[in-house]
Amino acid sequence: MGIRIALAGNPNCGKTTLFNALTGSNQFVGNWPGVTVEYKEGKYKGDKEVKIVDLPGIYSLSPYTLEEVVSRNYLIDEKPEAIINVIDGTNLERNLYLTTQIVELGIPVVIAINMMDVVEKNGDKINTKKLSEEIGVPVIEISALKNRGLKEIVDAAVKAAKEAKPQSPKHRFNGSVEHAFAHIEELCLHGIEDENVQRWYSIKLFERDEKIQEKLGLSSDVIDHIEKDIASCEKELDDDAESIITGERYNYIGTIINDCVKKAAKGLTISDKIDKVVTNRWLALPIFAVVMWLVYYISVTTVGTWATDWANDGVFGDGWHLFAIGSSDYADAADEFTANQLIVDGYDLYVEENGSEPTGDFEYPVEDEETAAVDYETASLDDYAAAKAYVESNEEPDPANYGVWIPGVPVFVEAGLDAIGCNDVVKGLILDGIVAGVGAVLGFVPQMLVLFIFLAFLEACGYMARVAFIMDRIFRKFGLSGKSFIPMLIGTGCGVPGIMASRTIENDRDRKMTIMTTTFIPCGAKLPFIAMVAGAIFGGASWVAPSAYFLGIFAIITSGIMLKKTKMFAGDPAPFVMELPAYHWPTVGNVLRSMWERGWSFIKKAGTIILLSTIVVWFCTFFGVVDGAFTMLEEDQIDHSILAGLGRCLAWIFLPLGFGDWEATVASITGLVAKENIVGTLAIIYGAAGDVYETMRAAFTNASGFAFLAFNLLCAPCFAAMGAIKREMNNTKWFWRAIGYQCGFAWVIGLIVYQVGKVFTGEGFTVGTIFGIAAICVLLYGLFRKDKYNK
Ligand code: GDP
Ligand code: MG
């Protein structure tokens, strides 16, 4: 059998860097079963028989965070043949705290003092020989980033594993504590199969670790017995058991540091100097705002939009101009042609509506492509004559005639399907269902990769750690960690990378909460919908768009406060202990790897979910019952579709929110596929009756219109984002919990907006209003009730 080596250490000590350096591309990344903590396993480059496991970063082997539980369960239950304890050499004192516990597990340990490049640069000296003697394990200096000492450390670990001499700790606790351990061992540990881990168990039992009591299946009798030993020891030393152990560990570490470390007399390092500015009380936030604005601007607005347009309209659209040659010429020509065509169409429309030709200037409609808003412009008869002449003498410009034109995937697929004589149903499924659906997902990818590069860079150079530190003070007040800020910020572009960015949050509870609340912030795809509601229902009022953002922030803050008071998210609030690693230039390889890991997992997982759901929605949109027969529908028969039927069945859900008709219901459902769909769907449905905006205005009141907006902004996000939630939660129950919470919260807010809002918009007070007020009371209760679980 091969050798398994586990990398254990504090967060940010360089485990993953070491792991990547040791395994190269032979790695498997996933999540630990049932939880959202990252799991990485790989084969050592130098010897395929050696397997390396990257454990979650922890400060201690206590049971308080999921990461700690995952790491220690792996070490105790899976018993790797050896442990490499990775230590950040620039911060020995804090890192050794974990070391003192790891050597108690009875598994062979070697210590890798990492970041030696930085230690040396600082001029500090670590006496590794002495350190090794005092702790009783081999100590090797390495630099994971600079590829130093890598072979030595693996060789040492393999050697230790082959000798299989169980580690025994050199450190002894105070006499009466050791006495209590001896009692505990005698009482309940002599039977267990692996003697080597006895000492660790007795220390944990001394600390009243409930998970260990459970694991060993101790009877209440035995626990009472142990309790007596502990109590007498506590009395003697006048402190509680856990503090006794912690205190002694730190004393021990103090002596080690004294003996083995010589710090250079030090002024401020470059990192300290940068931090003086970057984490300055007044400058921190403005600097952060500028940095994020830049990242956001470049990845979403400039490069991102360009890349996404290219992917959506080009690769997964009609096609694109190679290197954009000829594309602006084509755009000019197309614009000119369209402008003329609109005048001609407008003239015909006038004739149709009035039954006679215009005698002077006439108005013609111009529709905004994104929001479906209609504007009217005026043309004279001369304009019409010129336009008509232009349209008649020119063909509609074909992009293929400009520059080097490469047709998009759908064009190829369609041509292929036509060539093999495919029938219309299959063709519709493949083109409108699969290619369009998968294309819509893949269209996000370039933009995401650009964003991920920036994030990976900011993370690896050490800036993100500072941001979390800065934001933590504010976020802590409503139950979220500072690290939650970044996903939410990214979520303003697209919820998918936002949710994926929650990976950087190491605490499991905080991460779950962040995943659940990130998509409350309006993403880019919701903007056209917001614009449409503002235009159609609120006459273009300028307060509507900002109110959508405030609603999102409000939803996040109230959710944070309310959820933190529930049992699921409570518990000891994870203390924000975080080392601020020294700033440094990350390697290109690491940044690219991190980008690709995130991007690829999105493509894989979200891709499959989107694929399935688009097929289902396509089917429901294009099939239905016409004249008693089930058939494929024409474009204007959407109210016969299965989707419309479904809308009628589900409309009752939205009755209390004021928009219980099938049209709004169907729009909300298609919004689950992609939020852009809401506008498209409403445009098709309302457009069938004439002017989209007018019909829509008639279908809503101010109160129900805003309730419609609020519900769709806050409810479960699009399928792609749901796919991301599923992946990041890595647990079906938690996935449904998140979706359920989002929809429930959105519904309640919609109810309040409509029922209470209508009193102010002159629709009067009804029975429903009482429910609306009751809902407000429930929210207030959730916000202000006593917090049972947190101190
Ligand atoms: P983990 O949380 O333990 O997995 O730590 P990472 O591997 O993610 O590393 C944290 C940071 O330390 C990253 O920015 C690394 O680039 C950096 N780092 C890791 N090893 C070294 C090293 O040997 N020298 C220097 N200067 N930086 C390192
Ligand atoms: Mg890591």
mmCIF file with all atom_site columns, N, CA and C and ligand atoms in Angstrom, residues 10-17 114-115 117-118 143-145 460 584, ligand 1:
data_model
loop_
_atom_site.group_PDB
_atom_site.id
_atom_site.type_symbol
_atom_site.label_atom_id
_atom_site.label_alt_id
_atom_site.label_comp_id
_atom_site.label_asym_id
_atom_site.label_entity_id
_atom_site.label_seq_id
_atom_site.pdbx_PDB_ins_code
_atom_site.Cartn_x
_atom_site.Cartn_y
_atom_site.Cartn_z
_atom_site.occupancy
_atom_site.B_iso_or_equiv
_atom_site.pdbx_formal_charge
_atom_site.auth_seq_id
_atom_site.auth_comp_id
_atom_site.auth_asym_id
_atom_site.auth_atom_id
_atom_site.pdbx_PDB_model_num
ATOM   1  N N   . ASN A 1 10  ? -1.765 26.085 9.957  1.00 0.00 ? 10  ASN A N   1
ATOM   2  C CA  . ASN A 1 10  ? -2.670 27.235 10.062 1.00 0.00 ? 10  ASN A CA  1
ATOM   3  C C   . ASN A 1 10  ? -3.126 27.685 8.681  1.00 0.00 ? 10  ASN A C   1
ATOM   4  N N   . PRO A 1 11  ? -4.245 28.405 8.631  1.00 0.00 ? 11  PRO A N   1
ATOM   5  C CA  . PRO A 1 11  ? -4.599 29.038 7.357  1.00 0.00 ? 11  PRO A CA  1
ATOM   6  C C   . PRO A 1 11  ? -3.467 29.967 6.917  1.00 0.00 ? 11  PRO A C   1
ATOM   7  N N   . ASN A 1 12  ? -3.238 30.039 5.631  1.00 0.00 ? 12  ASN A N   1
ATOM   8  C CA  . ASN A 1 12  ? -2.242 30.951 5.062  1.00 0.00 ? 12  ASN A CA  1
ATOM   9  C C   . ASN A 1 12  ? -0.788 30.623 5.373  1.00 0.00 ? 12  ASN A C   1
ATOM   10 N N   . CYS A 1 13  ? -0.521 29.401 5.855  1.00 0.00 ? 13  CYS A N   1
ATOM   11 C CA  . CYS A 1 13  ? 0.884  29.096 6.145  1.00 0.00 ? 13  CYS A CA  1
ATOM   12 C C   . CYS A 1 13  ? 1.573  28.564 4.891  1.00 0.00 ? 13  CYS A C   1
ATOM   13 N N   . GLY A 1 14  ? 0.800  28.332 3.829  1.00 0.00 ? 14  GLY A N   1
ATOM   14 C CA  . GLY A 1 14  ? 1.409  27.880 2.580  1.00 0.00 ? 14  GLY A CA  1
ATOM   15 C C   . GLY A 1 14  ? 1.156  26.414 2.249  1.00 0.00 ? 14  GLY A C   1
ATOM   16 N N   . LYS A 1 15  ? 0.183  25.797 2.886  1.00 0.00 ? 15  LYS A N   1
ATOM   17 C CA  . LYS A 1 15  ? -0.114 24.388 2.609  1.00 0.00 ? 15  LYS A CA  1
ATOM   18 C C   . LYS A 1 15  ? -0.459 24.152 1.148  1.00 0.00 ? 15  LYS A C   1
ATOM   19 N N   . THR A 1 16  ? -1.374 24.988 0.638  1.00 0.00 ? 16  THR A N   1
ATOM   20 C CA  . THR A 1 16  ? -1.835 24.750 -0.722 1.00 0.00 ? 16  THR A CA  1
ATOM   21 C C   . THR A 1 16  ? -0.716 25.004 -1.731 1.00 0.00 ? 16  THR A C   1
ATOM   22 N N   . THR A 1 17  ? 0.101  26.016 -1.441 1.00 0.00 ? 17  THR A N   1
ATOM   23 C CA  . THR A 1 17  ? 1.244  26.276 -2.320 1.00 0.00 ? 17  THR A CA  1
ATOM   24 C C   . THR A 1 17  ? 2.180  25.072 -2.319 1.00 0.00 ? 17  THR A C   1
ATOM   25 N N   . ASN A 1 114 ? 8.023  26.867 6.699  1.00 0.00 ? 114 ASN A N   1
ATOM   26 C CA  . ASN A 1 114 ? 7.843  27.460 5.378  1.00 0.00 ? 114 ASN A CA  1
ATOM   27 C C   . ASN A 1 114 ? 8.163  28.958 5.413  1.00 0.00 ? 114 ASN A C   1
ATOM   28 N N   . MET A 1 115 ? 8.162  29.571 4.241  1.00 0.00 ? 115 MET A N   1
ATOM   29 C CA  . MET A 1 115 ? 8.401  31.011 4.101  1.00 0.00 ? 115 MET A CA  1
ATOM   30 C C   . MET A 1 115 ? 9.823  31.370 4.548  1.00 0.00 ? 115 MET A C   1
ATOM   31 N N   . ASP A 1 117 ? 12.242 32.049 2.813  1.00 0.00 ? 117 ASP A N   1
ATOM   32 C CA  . ASP A 1 117 ? 12.755 33.190 2.032  1.00 0.00 ? 117 ASP A CA  1
ATOM   33 C C   . ASP A 1 117 ? 12.466 34.507 2.754  1.00 0.00 ? 117 ASP A C   1
ATOM   34 N N   . VAL A 1 118 ? 11.248 34.604 3.313  1.00 0.00 ? 118 VAL A N   1
ATOM   35 C CA  . VAL A 1 118 ? 10.877 35.832 4.011  1.00 0.00 ? 118 VAL A CA  1
ATOM   36 C C   . VAL A 1 118 ? 11.639 35.947 5.330  1.00 0.00 ? 118 VAL A C   1
ATOM   37 N N   . SER A 1 143 ? 10.816 26.628 1.341  1.00 0.00 ? 143 SER A N   1
ATOM   38 C CA  . SER A 1 143 ? 10.035 27.727 0.810  1.00 0.00 ? 143 SER A CA  1
ATOM   39 C C   . SER A 1 143 ? 9.187  27.154 -0.310 1.00 0.00 ? 143 SER A C   1
ATOM   40 N N   . ALA A 1 144 ? 7.919  27.008 -0.025 1.00 0.00 ? 144 ALA A N   1
ATOM   41 C CA  . ALA A 1 144 ? 7.022  26.380 -1.002 1.00 0.00 ? 144 ALA A CA  1
ATOM   42 C C   . ALA A 1 144 ? 6.967  27.206 -2.270 1.00 0.00 ? 144 ALA A C   1
ATOM   43 N N   . LEU A 1 145 ? 7.037  28.520 -2.068 1.00 0.00 ? 145 LEU A N   1
ATOM   44 C CA  . LEU A 1 145 ? 6.908  29.416 -3.210 1.00 0.00 ? 145 LEU A CA  1
ATOM   45 C C   . LEU A 1 145 ? 8.147  29.368 -4.091 1.00 0.00 ? 145 LEU A C   1
ATOM   46 N N   . ALA A 1 460 ? -3.636 36.143 -3.703 1.00 0.00 ? 460 ALA A N   1
ATOM   47 C CA  . ALA A 1 460 ? -2.307 35.581 -3.524 1.00 0.00 ? 460 ALA A CA  1
ATOM   48 C C   . ALA A 1 460 ? -1.300 36.622 -3.063 1.00 0.00 ? 460 ALA A C   1
ATOM   49 N N   . HIS A 1 584 ? 3.565  39.967 -1.298 1.00 0.00 ? 584 HIS A N   1
ATOM   50 C CA  . HIS A 1 584 ? 4.580  39.459 -2.222 1.00 0.00 ? 584 HIS A CA  1
ATOM   51 C C   . HIS A 1 584 ? 3.954  39.251 -3.581 1.00 0.00 ? 584 HIS A C   1
HETATM 52 P P1  . GDP B 2 .   ? -2.797 27.829 2.883  1.00 0.00 ? 1   GDP B P1  1
HETATM 53 O O1  . GDP B 2 .   ? -3.928 28.653 3.411  1.00 0.00 ? 1   GDP B O1  1
HETATM 54 O O2  . GDP B 2 .   ? -2.009 27.219 3.992  1.00 0.00 ? 1   GDP B O2  1
HETATM 55 O O3  . GDP B 2 .   ? -3.215 26.835 1.849  1.00 0.00 ? 1   GDP B O3  1
HETATM 56 O O4  . GDP B 2 .   ? -1.771 28.862 2.230  1.00 0.00 ? 1   GDP B O4  1
HETATM 57 P P2  . GDP B 2 .   ? -1.501 29.174 0.706  1.00 0.00 ? 1   GDP B P2  1
HETATM 58 O O5  . GDP B 2 .   ? -0.749 28.063 0.067  1.00 0.00 ? 1   GDP B O5  1
HETATM 59 O O6  . GDP B 2 .   ? -2.768 29.584 0.063  1.00 0.00 ? 1   GDP B O6  1
HETATM 60 O O7  . GDP B 2 .   ? -0.488 30.393 0.864  1.00 0.00 ? 1   GDP B O7  1
HETATM 61 C C1  . GDP B 2 .   ? -0.818 31.604 1.473  1.00 0.00 ? 1   GDP B C1  1
HETATM 62 C C2  . GDP B 2 .   ? 0.037  32.690 0.884  1.00 0.00 ? 1   GDP B C2  1
HETATM 63 O O8  . GDP B 2 .   ? 1.391  32.518 1.235  1.00 0.00 ? 1   GDP B O8  1
HETATM 64 C C3  . GDP B 2 .   ? -0.017 32.698 -0.624 1.00 0.00 ? 1   GDP B C3  1
HETATM 65 O O9  . GDP B 2 .   ? -0.116 34.018 -1.027 1.00 0.00 ? 1   GDP B O9  1
HETATM 66 C C4  . GDP B 2 .   ? 1.314  32.079 -1.042 1.00 0.00 ? 1   GDP B C4  1
HETATM 67 O O10 . GDP B 2 .   ? 1.745  32.564 -2.273 1.00 0.00 ? 1   GDP B O10 1
HETATM 68 C C5  . GDP B 2 .   ? 2.225  32.510 0.079  1.00 0.00 ? 1   GDP B C5  1
HETATM 69 N N1  . GDP B 2 .   ? 3.328  31.567 0.284  1.00 0.00 ? 1   GDP B N1  1
HETATM 70 C C6  . GDP B 2 .   ? 3.242  30.231 0.427  1.00 0.00 ? 1   GDP B C6  1
HETATM 71 N N2  . GDP B 2 .   ? 4.481  29.699 0.613  1.00 0.00 ? 1   GDP B N2  1
HETATM 72 C C7  . GDP B 2 .   ? 5.359  30.726 0.578  1.00 0.00 ? 1   GDP B C7  1
HETATM 73 C C8  . GDP B 2 .   ? 6.795  30.813 0.711  1.00 0.00 ? 1   GDP B C8  1
HETATM 74 O O11 . GDP B 2 .   ? 7.507  29.838 0.889  1.00 0.00 ? 1   GDP B O11 1
HETATM 75 N N3  . GDP B 2 .   ? 7.329  32.053 0.629  1.00 0.00 ? 1   GDP B N3  1
HETATM 76 C C9  . GDP B 2 .   ? 6.574  33.159 0.432  1.00 0.00 ? 1   GDP B C9  1
HETATM 77 N N4  . GDP B 2 .   ? 7.174  34.339 0.363  1.00 0.00 ? 1   GDP B N4  1
HETATM 78 N N5  . GDP B 2 .   ? 5.242  33.115 0.312  1.00 0.00 ? 1   GDP B N5  1
HETATM 79 C C10 . GDP B 2 .   ? 4.624  31.918 0.382  1.00 0.00 ? 1   GDP B C10 1
#
